[in-house]
């Protein structure tokens, strides 16, 4: 008997949509993982069965993202938010500064943490424009005494995304890519470190991916707590303590799904197609809908917009919810609407939203 499960139009900003095929495989293997008689959640993290899961996930990530050999891949816990502290603890040397480019709420939080460990410097910010845009490369002023430069590649709350990254020369560039990692091709070698929470494009919440250049690792401070040293985790293949085993298993399956889709090139094309459906509904509405981000800074992952009339906006969100669209409310700090179209969100879901937006406009003008 075939059981058909009704799936929501899931636009949640995170935790977010997972590929149906991955969920179905996890369901099939949940009680007995590859003949072990145990769930993957019951396996010892020191067992050969889990070691294979762990190392395969690392290998798939290396292949998909074309990660050079002089980089380590770590699976950590604590979310991207813990990285806000770990980065200055490990890399902000005495007498040095840390340059931050502020493009949204998460980069603000990262900037705030640095003051606990040293001197933060604001290299650029679009806060005065309510984070409607990514700063122009020509406006970025990097203090040459900086130990590193930090940016957030995609801004979930405001719906902006970097299209071209700054060249920071000999100063290491560190990027929080939590909400757009593996959504498009990126030259990893342009960064000294990339980190991302898994819960948007890579799997369920609970795993934080860190891709870090070995020479940066070697220069890290040593007088910090053991669990907060990147070298602790690199020397132990991220198995110093018990890792989030089920999360890593799911991450590996999502990466396998991406391979089966055709890799990052296909995923990127699909993401452009998905975003275009929704942006076209906004742009062709003659002001009925209007976006938060400037066109040149628009995110493919988080599409933020408003309905011109506040009461109509409430009606739009209520009717969208009734029609099966989930997670369209904007972040509580900015309001409005937000459609998060991460990798696992199907094209059909974005097309359905676009069609709903057009019909809602027709019915309410």
Coordinates of N, CA and C in Angstrom, one line a residue, residues 1 7 56 62 93 96 128 151 174 177 201 225 248 262 285 288 292 309 312 321 332 342-343 348:
X1 N 0.8 -1.2 0.0 CA 0.0 0.0 0.0 C 0.9 1.2 0.0
X7 N 2.5 17.4 2.0 CA 3.6 18.2 2.4 C 3.2 19.7 2.4
X56 N 32.3 9.8 5.4 CA 31.7 10.0 4.1 C 31.1 11.4 4.0
X62 N 33.7 18.0 0.9 CA 34.9 18.3 0.2 C 34.7 18.3 -1.3
X93 N 44.7 38.2 18.2 CA 45.9 38.3 19.0 C 46.0 39.7 19.8
X96 N 46.2 43.4 18.2 CA 45.5 43.3 16.9 C 44.0 43.8 17.0
X128 N 22.5 52.2 8.5 CA 21.8 53.5 8.3 C 20.7 53.4 7.2
X151 N 32.5 38.7 7.7 CA 31.3 39.1 7.0 C 30.3 38.0 7.1
X174 N 37.0 35.7 6.9 CA 36.1 34.7 7.6 C 34.7 35.0 7.3
X177 N 28.4 31.7 6.6 CA 27.5 31.3 5.4 C 26.4 30.4 5.8
X201 N 20.5 24.8 4.8 CA 20.8 24.2 3.6 C 21.5 22.8 3.7
X225 N 39.9 27.6 26.7 CA 39.3 26.3 27.1 C 39.4 25.3 26.0
X248 N 24.7 14.6 11.8 CA 25.8 14.3 10.9 C 25.4 13.3 9.8
X262 N 22.7 16.7 -9.3 CA 23.6 17.3 -10.3 C 24.7 18.2 -9.8
X285 N 3.9 43.8 -9.8 CA 2.6 44.1 -9.1 C 2.3 45.6 -9.0
X288 N 1.9 46.9 -5.5 CA 1.0 46.2 -4.5 C 1.9 45.4 -3.5
X292 N 12.1 44.6 0.4 CA 12.9 45.3 1.3 C 14.3 45.6 0.7
X309 N -0.6 47.8 1.7 CA -1.6 48.1 2.7 C -1.4 47.2 3.9
X312 N -4.2 44.6 4.4 CA -4.2 43.6 3.3 C -3.0 42.6 3.6
X321 N -1.6 31.2 4.9 CA -1.5 30.1 5.9 C -2.7 29.0 5.6
X332 N 10.3 38.9 13.5 CA 9.6 39.7 14.5 C 10.2 41.1 14.6
X342 N 15.3 27.9 0.5 CA 16.6 27.2 0.6 C 16.7 26.0 -0.4
X343 N 17.8 25.4 -0.5 CA 18.1 24.3 -1.5 C 17.0 23.3 -1.6
X348 N 8.4 23.8 -7.4 CA 6.9 23.9 -7.5 C 6.3 24.7 -6.3

